[in-house]
Tab-separated table of C-alpha atoms and ligand atoms in Angstrom:
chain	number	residue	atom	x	y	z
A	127	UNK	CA	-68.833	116.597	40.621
A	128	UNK	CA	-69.630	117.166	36.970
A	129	UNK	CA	-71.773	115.824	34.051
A	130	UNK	CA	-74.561	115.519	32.657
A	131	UNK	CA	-77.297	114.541	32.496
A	132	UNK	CA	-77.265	115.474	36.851
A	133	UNK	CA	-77.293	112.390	38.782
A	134	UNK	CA	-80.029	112.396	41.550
A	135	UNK	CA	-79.096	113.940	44.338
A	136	UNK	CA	-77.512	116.847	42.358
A	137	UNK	CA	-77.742	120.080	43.877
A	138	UNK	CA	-79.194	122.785	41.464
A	139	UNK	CA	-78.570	126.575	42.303
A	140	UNK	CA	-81.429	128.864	41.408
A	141	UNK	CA	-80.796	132.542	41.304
A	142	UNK	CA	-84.039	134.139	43.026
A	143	UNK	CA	-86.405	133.208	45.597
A	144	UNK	CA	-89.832	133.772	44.322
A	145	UNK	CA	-92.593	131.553	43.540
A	146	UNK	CA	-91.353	130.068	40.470
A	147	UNK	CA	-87.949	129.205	41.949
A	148	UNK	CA	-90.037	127.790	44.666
A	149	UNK	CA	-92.067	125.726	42.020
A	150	UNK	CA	-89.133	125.040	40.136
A	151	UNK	CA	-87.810	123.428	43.386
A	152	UNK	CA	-90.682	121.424	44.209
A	153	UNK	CA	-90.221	119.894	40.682
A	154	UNK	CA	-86.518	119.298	41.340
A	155	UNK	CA	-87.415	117.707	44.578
A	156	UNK	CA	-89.498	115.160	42.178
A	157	UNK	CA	-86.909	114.779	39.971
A	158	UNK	CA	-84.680	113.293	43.140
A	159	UNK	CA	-82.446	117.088	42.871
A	160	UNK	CA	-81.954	119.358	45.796
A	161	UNK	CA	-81.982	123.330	45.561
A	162	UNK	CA	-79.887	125.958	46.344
A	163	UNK	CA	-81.392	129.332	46.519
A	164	UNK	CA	-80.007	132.827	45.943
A	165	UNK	CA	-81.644	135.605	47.648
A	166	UNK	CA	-81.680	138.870	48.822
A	167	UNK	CA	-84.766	137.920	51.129
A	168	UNK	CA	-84.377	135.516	54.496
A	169	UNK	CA	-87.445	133.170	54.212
A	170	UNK	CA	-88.718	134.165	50.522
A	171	UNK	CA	-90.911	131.602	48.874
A	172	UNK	CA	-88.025	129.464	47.255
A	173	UNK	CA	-86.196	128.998	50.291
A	174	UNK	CA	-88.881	127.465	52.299
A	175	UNK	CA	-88.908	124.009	49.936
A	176	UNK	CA	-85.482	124.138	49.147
A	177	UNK	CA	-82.158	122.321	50.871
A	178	UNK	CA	-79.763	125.060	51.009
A	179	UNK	CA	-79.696	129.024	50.560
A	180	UNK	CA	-77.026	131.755	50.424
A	181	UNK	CA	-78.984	135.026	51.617
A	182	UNK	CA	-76.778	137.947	49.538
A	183	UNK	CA	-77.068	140.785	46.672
A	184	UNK	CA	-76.349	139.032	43.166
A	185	UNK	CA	-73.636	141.334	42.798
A	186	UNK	CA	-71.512	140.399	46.315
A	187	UNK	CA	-68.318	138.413	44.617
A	188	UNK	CA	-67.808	136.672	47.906
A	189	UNK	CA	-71.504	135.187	48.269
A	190	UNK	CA	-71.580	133.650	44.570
A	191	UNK	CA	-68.875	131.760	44.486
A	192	UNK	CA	-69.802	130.165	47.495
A	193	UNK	CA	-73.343	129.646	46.275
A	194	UNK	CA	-71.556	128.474	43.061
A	195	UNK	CA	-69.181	125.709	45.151
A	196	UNK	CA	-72.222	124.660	46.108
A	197	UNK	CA	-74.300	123.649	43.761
A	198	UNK	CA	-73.551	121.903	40.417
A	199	UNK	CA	-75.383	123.868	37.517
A	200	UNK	CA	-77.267	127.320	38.181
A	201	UNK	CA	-80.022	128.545	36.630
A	202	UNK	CA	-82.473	131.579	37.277
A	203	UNK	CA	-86.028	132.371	38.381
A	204	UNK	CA	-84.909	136.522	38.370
A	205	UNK	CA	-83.391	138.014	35.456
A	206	UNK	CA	-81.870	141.387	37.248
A	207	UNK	CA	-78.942	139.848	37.456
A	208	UNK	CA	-75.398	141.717	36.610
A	209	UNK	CA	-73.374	140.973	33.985
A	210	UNK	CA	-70.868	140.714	35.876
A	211	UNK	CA	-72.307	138.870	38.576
A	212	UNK	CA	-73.504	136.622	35.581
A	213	UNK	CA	-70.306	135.917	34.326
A	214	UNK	CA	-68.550	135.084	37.571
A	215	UNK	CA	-71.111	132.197	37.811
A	216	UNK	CA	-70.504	131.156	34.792
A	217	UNK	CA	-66.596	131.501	35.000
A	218	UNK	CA	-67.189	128.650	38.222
A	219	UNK	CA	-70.439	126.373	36.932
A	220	UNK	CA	-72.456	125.654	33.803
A	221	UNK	CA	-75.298	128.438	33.902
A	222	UNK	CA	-78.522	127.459	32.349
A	223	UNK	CA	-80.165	129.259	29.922
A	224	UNK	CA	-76.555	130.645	29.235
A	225	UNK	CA	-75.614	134.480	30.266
A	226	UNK	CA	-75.857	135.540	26.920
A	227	UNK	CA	-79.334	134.178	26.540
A	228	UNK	CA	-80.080	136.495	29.636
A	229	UNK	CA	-78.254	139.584	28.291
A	230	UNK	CA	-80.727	139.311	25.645
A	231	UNK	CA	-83.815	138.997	27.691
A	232	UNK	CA	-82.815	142.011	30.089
A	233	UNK	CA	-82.347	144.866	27.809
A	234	UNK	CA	-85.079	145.723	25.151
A	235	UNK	CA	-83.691	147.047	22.803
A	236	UNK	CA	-80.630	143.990	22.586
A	237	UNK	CA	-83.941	141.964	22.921
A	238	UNK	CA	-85.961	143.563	19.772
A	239	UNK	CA	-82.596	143.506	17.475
A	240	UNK	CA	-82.167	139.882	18.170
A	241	UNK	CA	-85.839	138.955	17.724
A	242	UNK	CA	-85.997	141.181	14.608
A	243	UNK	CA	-82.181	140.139	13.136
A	244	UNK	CA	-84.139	136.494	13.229
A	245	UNK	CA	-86.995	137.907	11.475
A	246	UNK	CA	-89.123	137.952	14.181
A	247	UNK	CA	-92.030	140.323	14.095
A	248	UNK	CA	-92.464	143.049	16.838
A	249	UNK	CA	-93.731	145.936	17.248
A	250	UNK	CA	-92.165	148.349	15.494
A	251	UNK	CA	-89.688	150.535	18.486
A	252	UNK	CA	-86.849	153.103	18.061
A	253	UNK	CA	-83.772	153.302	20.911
A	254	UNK	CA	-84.146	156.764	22.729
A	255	UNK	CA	-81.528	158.566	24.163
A	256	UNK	CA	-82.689	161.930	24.809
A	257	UNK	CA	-85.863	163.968	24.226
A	258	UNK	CA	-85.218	165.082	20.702
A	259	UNK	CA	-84.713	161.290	19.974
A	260	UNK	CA	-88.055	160.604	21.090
A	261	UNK	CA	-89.689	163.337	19.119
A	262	UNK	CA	-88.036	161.829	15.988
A	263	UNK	CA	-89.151	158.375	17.416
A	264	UNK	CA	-92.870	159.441	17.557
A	265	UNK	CA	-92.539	161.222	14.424
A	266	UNK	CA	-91.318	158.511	12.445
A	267	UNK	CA	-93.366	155.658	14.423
A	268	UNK	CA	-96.762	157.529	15.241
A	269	UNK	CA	-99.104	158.077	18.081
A	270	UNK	CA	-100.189	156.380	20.145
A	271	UNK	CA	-97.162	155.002	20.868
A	272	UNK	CA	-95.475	153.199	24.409
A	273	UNK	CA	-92.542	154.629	26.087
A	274	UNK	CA	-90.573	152.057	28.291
A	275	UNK	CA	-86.990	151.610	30.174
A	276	UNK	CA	-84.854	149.501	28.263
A	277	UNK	CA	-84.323	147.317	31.015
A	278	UNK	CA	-85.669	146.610	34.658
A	279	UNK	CA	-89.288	146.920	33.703
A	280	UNK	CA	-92.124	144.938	35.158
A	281	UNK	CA	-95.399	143.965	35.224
A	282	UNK	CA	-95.942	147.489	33.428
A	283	UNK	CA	-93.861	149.152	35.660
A	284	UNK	CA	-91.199	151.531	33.685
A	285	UNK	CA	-93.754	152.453	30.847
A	286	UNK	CA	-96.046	154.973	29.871
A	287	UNK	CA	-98.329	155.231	27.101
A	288	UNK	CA	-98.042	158.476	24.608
A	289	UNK	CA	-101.375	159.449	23.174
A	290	UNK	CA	-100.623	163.037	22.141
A	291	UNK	CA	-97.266	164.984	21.148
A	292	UNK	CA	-97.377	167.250	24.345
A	293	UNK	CA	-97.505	163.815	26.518
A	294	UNK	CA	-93.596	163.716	24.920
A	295	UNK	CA	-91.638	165.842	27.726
A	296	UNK	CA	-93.030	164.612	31.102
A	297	UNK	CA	-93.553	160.901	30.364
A	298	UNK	CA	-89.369	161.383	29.158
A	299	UNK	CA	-88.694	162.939	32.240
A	300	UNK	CA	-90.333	160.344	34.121
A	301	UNK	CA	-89.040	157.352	33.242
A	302	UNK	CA	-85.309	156.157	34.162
A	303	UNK	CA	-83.283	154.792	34.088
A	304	UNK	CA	-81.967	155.822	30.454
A	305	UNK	CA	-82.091	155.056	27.527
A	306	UNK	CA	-85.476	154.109	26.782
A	307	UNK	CA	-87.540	152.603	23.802
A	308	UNK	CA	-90.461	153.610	21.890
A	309	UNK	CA	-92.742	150.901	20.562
A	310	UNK	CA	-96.024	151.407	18.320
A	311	UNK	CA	-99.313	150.517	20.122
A	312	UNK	CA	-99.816	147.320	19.284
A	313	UNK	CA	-104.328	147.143	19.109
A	314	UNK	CA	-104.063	143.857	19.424
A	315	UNK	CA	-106.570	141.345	19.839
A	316	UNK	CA	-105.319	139.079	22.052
A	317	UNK	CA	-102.372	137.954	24.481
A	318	UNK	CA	-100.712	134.754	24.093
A	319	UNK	CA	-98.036	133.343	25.107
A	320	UNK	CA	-95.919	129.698	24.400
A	321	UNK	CA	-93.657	127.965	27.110
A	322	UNK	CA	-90.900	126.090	25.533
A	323	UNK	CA	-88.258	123.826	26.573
A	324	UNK	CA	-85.175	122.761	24.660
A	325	UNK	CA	-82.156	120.320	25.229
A	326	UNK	CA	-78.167	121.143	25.070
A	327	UNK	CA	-78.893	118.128	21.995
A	328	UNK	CA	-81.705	120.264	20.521
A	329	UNK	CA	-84.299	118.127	21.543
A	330	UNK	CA	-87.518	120.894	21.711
A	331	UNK	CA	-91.103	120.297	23.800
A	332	UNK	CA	-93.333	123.268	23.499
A	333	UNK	CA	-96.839	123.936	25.533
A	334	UNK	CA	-99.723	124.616	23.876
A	335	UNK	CA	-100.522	128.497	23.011
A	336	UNK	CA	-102.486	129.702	26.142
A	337	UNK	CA	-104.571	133.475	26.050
A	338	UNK	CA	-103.515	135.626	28.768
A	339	UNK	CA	-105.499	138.967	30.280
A	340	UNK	CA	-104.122	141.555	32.399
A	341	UNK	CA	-105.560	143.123	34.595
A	342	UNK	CA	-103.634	146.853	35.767
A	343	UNK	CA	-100.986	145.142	34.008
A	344	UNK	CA	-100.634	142.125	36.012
A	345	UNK	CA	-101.595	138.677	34.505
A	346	UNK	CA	-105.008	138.339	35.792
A	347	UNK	CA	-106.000	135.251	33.898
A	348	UNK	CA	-104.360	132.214	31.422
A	349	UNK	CA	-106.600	130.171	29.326
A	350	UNK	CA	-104.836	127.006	27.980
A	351	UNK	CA	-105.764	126.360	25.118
A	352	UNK	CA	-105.737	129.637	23.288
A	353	UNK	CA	-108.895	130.030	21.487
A	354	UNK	CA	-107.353	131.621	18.193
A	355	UNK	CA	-107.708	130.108	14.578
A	356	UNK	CA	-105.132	127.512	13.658
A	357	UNK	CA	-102.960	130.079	11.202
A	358	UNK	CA	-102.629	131.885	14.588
A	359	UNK	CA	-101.626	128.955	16.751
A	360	UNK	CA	-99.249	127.564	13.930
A	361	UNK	CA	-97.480	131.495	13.792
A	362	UNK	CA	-97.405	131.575	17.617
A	363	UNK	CA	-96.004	128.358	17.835
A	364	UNK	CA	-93.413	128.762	14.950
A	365	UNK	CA	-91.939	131.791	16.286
A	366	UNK	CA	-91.567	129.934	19.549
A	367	UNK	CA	-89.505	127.632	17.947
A	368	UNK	CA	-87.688	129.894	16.253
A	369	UNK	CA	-86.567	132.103	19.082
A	370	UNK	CA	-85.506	128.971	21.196
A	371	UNK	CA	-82.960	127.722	18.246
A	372	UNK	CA	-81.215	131.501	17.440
A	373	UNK	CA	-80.794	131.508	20.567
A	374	UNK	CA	-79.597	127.900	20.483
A	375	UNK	CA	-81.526	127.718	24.002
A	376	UNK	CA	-80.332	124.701	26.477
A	377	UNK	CA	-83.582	125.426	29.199
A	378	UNK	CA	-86.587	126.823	29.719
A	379	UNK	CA	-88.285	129.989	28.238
A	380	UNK	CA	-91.728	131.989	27.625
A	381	UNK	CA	-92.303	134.251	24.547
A	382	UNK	CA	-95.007	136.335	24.612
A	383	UNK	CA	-97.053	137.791	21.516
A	384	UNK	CA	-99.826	139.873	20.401
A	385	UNK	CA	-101.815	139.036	17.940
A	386	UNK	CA	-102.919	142.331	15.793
A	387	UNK	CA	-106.492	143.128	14.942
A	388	UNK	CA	-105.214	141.134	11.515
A	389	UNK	CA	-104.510	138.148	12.973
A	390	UNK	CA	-100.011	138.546	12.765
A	391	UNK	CA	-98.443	137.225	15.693
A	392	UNK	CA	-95.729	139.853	16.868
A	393	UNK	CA	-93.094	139.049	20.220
A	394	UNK	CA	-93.669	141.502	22.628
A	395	UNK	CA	-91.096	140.156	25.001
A	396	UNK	CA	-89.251	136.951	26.026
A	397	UNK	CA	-88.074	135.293	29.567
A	398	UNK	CA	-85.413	132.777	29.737
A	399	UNK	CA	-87.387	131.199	32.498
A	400	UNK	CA	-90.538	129.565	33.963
A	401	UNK	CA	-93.177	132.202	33.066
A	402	UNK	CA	-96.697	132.885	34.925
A	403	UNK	CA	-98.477	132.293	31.974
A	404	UNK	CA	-97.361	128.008	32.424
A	405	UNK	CA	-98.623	127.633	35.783
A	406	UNK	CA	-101.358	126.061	34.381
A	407	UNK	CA	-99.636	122.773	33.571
A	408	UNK	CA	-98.965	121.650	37.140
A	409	UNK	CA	-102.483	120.692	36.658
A	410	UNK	CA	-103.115	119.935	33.471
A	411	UNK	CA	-99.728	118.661	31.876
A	412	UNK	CA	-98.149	115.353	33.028
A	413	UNK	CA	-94.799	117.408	32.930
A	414	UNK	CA	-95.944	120.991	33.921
A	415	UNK	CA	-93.411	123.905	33.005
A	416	UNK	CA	-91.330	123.549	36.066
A	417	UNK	CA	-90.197	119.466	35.740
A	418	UNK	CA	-89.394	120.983	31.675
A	419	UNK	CA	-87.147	123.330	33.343
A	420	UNK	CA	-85.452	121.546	35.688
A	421	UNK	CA	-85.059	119.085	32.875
A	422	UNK	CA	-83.869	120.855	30.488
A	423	UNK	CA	-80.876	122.206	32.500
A	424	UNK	CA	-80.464	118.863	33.981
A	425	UNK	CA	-79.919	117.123	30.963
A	426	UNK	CA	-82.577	114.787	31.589
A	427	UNK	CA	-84.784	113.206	28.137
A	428	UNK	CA	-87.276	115.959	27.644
A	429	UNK	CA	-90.957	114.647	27.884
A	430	UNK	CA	-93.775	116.219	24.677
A	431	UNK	CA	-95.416	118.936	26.432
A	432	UNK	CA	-98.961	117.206	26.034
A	433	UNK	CA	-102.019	118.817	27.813
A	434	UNK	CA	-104.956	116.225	29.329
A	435	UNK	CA	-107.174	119.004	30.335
A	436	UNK	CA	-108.162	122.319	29.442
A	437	UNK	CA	-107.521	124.476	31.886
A	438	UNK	CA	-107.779	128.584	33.430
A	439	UNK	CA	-105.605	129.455	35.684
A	440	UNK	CA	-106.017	132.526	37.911
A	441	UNK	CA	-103.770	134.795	39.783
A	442	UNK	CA	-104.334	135.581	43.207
A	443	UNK	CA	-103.071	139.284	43.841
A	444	UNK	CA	-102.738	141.322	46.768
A	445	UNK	CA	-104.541	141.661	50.296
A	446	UNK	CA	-107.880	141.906	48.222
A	447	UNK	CA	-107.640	138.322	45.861
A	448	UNK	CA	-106.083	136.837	49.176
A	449	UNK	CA	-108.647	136.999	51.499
A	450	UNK	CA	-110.769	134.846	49.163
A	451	UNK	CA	-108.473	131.891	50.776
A	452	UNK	CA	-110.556	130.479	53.059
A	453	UNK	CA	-113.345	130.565	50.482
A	454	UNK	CA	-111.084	129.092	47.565
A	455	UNK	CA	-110.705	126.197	49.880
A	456	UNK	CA	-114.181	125.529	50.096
A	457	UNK	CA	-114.865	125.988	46.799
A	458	UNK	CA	-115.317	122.624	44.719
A	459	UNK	CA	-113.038	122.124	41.301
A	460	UNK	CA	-110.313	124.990	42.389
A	461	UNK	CA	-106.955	123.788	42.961
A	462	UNK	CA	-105.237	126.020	45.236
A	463	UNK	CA	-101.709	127.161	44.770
A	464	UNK	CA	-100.189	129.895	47.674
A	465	UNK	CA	-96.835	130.899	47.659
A	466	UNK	CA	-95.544	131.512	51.147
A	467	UNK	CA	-95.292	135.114	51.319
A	468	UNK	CA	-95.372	136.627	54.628
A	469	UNK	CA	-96.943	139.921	53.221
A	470	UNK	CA	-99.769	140.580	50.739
A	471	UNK	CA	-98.701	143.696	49.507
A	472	UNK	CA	-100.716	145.586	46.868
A	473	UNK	CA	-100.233	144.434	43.612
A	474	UNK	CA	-98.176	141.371	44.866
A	475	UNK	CA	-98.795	138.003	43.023
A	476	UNK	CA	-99.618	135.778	46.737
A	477	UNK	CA	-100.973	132.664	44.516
A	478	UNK	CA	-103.297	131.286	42.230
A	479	UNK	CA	-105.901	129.361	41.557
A	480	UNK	CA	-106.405	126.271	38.620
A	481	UNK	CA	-109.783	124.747	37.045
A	482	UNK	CA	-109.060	121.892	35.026
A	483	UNK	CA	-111.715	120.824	31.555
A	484	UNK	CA	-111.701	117.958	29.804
A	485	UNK	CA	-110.172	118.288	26.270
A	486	UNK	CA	-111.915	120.737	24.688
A	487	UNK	CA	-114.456	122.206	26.710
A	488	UNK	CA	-113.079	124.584	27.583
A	489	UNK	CA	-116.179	126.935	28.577
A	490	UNK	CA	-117.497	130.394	26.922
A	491	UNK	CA	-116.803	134.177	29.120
A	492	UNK	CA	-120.032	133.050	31.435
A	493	UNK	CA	-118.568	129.287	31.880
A	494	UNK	CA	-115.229	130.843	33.296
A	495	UNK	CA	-116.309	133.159	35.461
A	496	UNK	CA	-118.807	130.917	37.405
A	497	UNK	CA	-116.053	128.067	36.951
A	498	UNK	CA	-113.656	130.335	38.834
A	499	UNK	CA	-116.189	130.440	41.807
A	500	UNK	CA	-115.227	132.718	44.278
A	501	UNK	CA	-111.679	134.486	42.450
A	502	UNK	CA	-113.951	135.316	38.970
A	503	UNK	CA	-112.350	138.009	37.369
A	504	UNK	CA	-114.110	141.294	38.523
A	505	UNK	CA	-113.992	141.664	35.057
A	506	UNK	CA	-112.984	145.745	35.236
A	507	UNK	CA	-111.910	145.649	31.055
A	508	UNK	CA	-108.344	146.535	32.504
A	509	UNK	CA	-105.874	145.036	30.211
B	1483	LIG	P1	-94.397	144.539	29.061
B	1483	LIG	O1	-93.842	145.084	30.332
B	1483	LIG	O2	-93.650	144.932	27.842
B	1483	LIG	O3	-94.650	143.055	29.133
B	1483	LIG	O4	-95.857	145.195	28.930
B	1483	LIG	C1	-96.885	144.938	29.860
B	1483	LIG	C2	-98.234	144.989	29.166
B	1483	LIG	O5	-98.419	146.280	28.582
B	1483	LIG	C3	-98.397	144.013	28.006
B	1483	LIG	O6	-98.783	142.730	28.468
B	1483	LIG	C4	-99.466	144.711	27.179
B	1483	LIG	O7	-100.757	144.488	27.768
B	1483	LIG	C5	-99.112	146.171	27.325
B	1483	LIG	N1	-98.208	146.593	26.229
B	1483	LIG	C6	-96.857	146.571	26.265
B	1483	LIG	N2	-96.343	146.993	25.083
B	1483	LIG	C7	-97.373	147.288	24.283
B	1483	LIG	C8	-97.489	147.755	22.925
B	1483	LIG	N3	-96.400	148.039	22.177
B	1483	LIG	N4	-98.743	147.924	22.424
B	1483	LIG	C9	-99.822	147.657	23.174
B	1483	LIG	N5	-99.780	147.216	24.456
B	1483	LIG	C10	-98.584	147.032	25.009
């Protein structure tokens, strides 16, 4: 079968088993949808809530176009995906966001030209192909400066920051795979981010600008709202918009921005998908992030994006944030989220945790931390 909008009992393929295909998935399962999951992992956190699953590399021919016969539209949770994996999918199913949407998202440097060809504001970056490249880079752009891959990168994995000229050689050497990109240091004074959905017809529901902090890279915290002046907010949530209609977007994506110690909003980076930095509206959205995804690439009316509480959410990371489990579900006001995975690595995102406000009151740096009971940030600075 064919057509939209998906008739219930629909099966929607979801490339990657992580939490937010699992999350997507549990929305789906609302929506009267089953899921189809592929993964590399046997018994990864999307394939424990979902109907079907084809366990294979995103690159084995064979494997997607069975998980393509069975499943009628795909969409992703994991953006390392081939292109040419990518366009066998699409060559058999409609693929939502669209592969060329994704080709954006997974290369830097395609991703900057697009965002800056719309006249979106970044940082300002240079390609860099070899080591004199990035001494002309630096030159022209100035220290302190970022170094990252072009594609593949992380939760601050495949970057390094450049302080001094003789930093040049070895953080070069380092990073790979090739070519990479040089950004400016951004000082900024904040991380936000906006969630967006948008319809094959156009029809667009964004989520509120939320504040994010990182903590050794890794989103440690989301505050929903963002507590930013309105020009900031009405920048943020402009740009948002923007992106989603260049890229004439039929799904789900995050875009997130710095905001400079002048108040300008600049992109840092977007993701065609359900983004940490929305799992905050589960709790405090009647449509969270996840039903707007499955939505969107269902073809179902798209619901406003309306918030009835304030809320922080909080990540719960590795073996150390994990143990707190036990005491999380003790603790009044927390509303517990845990993923299924069978290990908590270092560094691994195992959960989180919400704490829903009423409508602006949303507390002050004391009020959050005693809110968030036993997970408070151990407030380190990290960012
Ligand atoms: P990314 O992998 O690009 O999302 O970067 C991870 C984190 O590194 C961001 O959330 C920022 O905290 C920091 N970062 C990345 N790029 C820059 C930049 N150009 N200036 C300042 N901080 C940055």
């Amino acid at each position: 079968m064919s057509g939209f909008p998906l008739p219930p009992g629909s099966t929607i393929g979801l490339v990657g088993g992580g939490q937010l295909g699992r999350m997507s998935a549990l929305a789906a399962a609302r929506l009267g949808y089953k899921c189809h999951i592929l993964t590399r992992e046997p018994g990864s956190p999307a394939t424990q809530v979902s109907a079907g699953v084809t366990i294979s590399d995103y690159q084995e021919p064979t494997s997607l176009r069975a998980f393509a016969a069975a499943v009628d539209v795909i969409s992703f949770e994991f953006e390392n995906v081939s292109a040419e994996g990518l366009d066998l999918l699409a060559s058999l199913k409609p693929v939502r966001p669209s592969p060329a949407i994704l080709r954006t998202s997974q290369d830097r440097v395609v991703e900057k030209s697009f965002l800056n060809g719309a006249g979106v504001p970044t940082a300002p970056w240079m390609a860099v192909e070899d080591l004199d490249g990035l001494r002309e880079a630096a030159g022209r752009i100035g220290l302190p400066a970022v170094l990252k891959t072009t594609r593949l990168g992380y939760d601050g994995k495949g970057q390094a920051m450049l302080r001094r000229s003789e930093d040049l050689p070895a953080a070069f050497a380092a990073l790979a795979p090739k070519p990479l990109i040089l950004e400016g240091f951004i000082d900024f004074a904040q991380e936000i981010s906006v969630v967006v959905a948008r319809g094959e017809d156009g029809s667009y529901s964004a989520f509120d600008t939320v504040e994010n902090r990182h903590s050794n890279h890794i989103l440690d915290v989301t505050l929903a709202p963002a507590r930013i002046p309105e020009s900031v907010d009405r920048q943020a949530q402009a740009i948002a918009r923007r992106v989603a209609d260049e890229l004439a977007l039929v799904g789900l994506l995050a875009v997130e921005m710095f905001v400079d110690s002048r108040g300008r909003v600049l992109v840092n980076e977007i993701a065609p998908r359900p983004h940490n930095s929305g799992h905050w509206t589960i709790d405090a959205c009647p449509a969270s992030q996840f039903e707007l995804h499955i939505r969107s690439i269902a073809g179902l009316p798209l619901p406003p994006a309306v918030r009835h509480s304030d809320a922080v959410m909080k990540n719960l990371v590795g073996p150390e944030e994990t143990a707190l489990w036990p005491a999380i579900l003790g603790a009044p006001g927390l509303i517990p989220h845990l993923y299924g995975k069978a290990e908590a690595r270092s560094g691994r995102k195992m959960g989180h945790v919400t704490r829903l406000f009423p409508r602006g009151s949303l507390p002050g740096e004391f009020g959050i931390a005693s809110a968030l009971g036993p997970t408070a940030p151990r407030g380190d600075g990290a960012c």
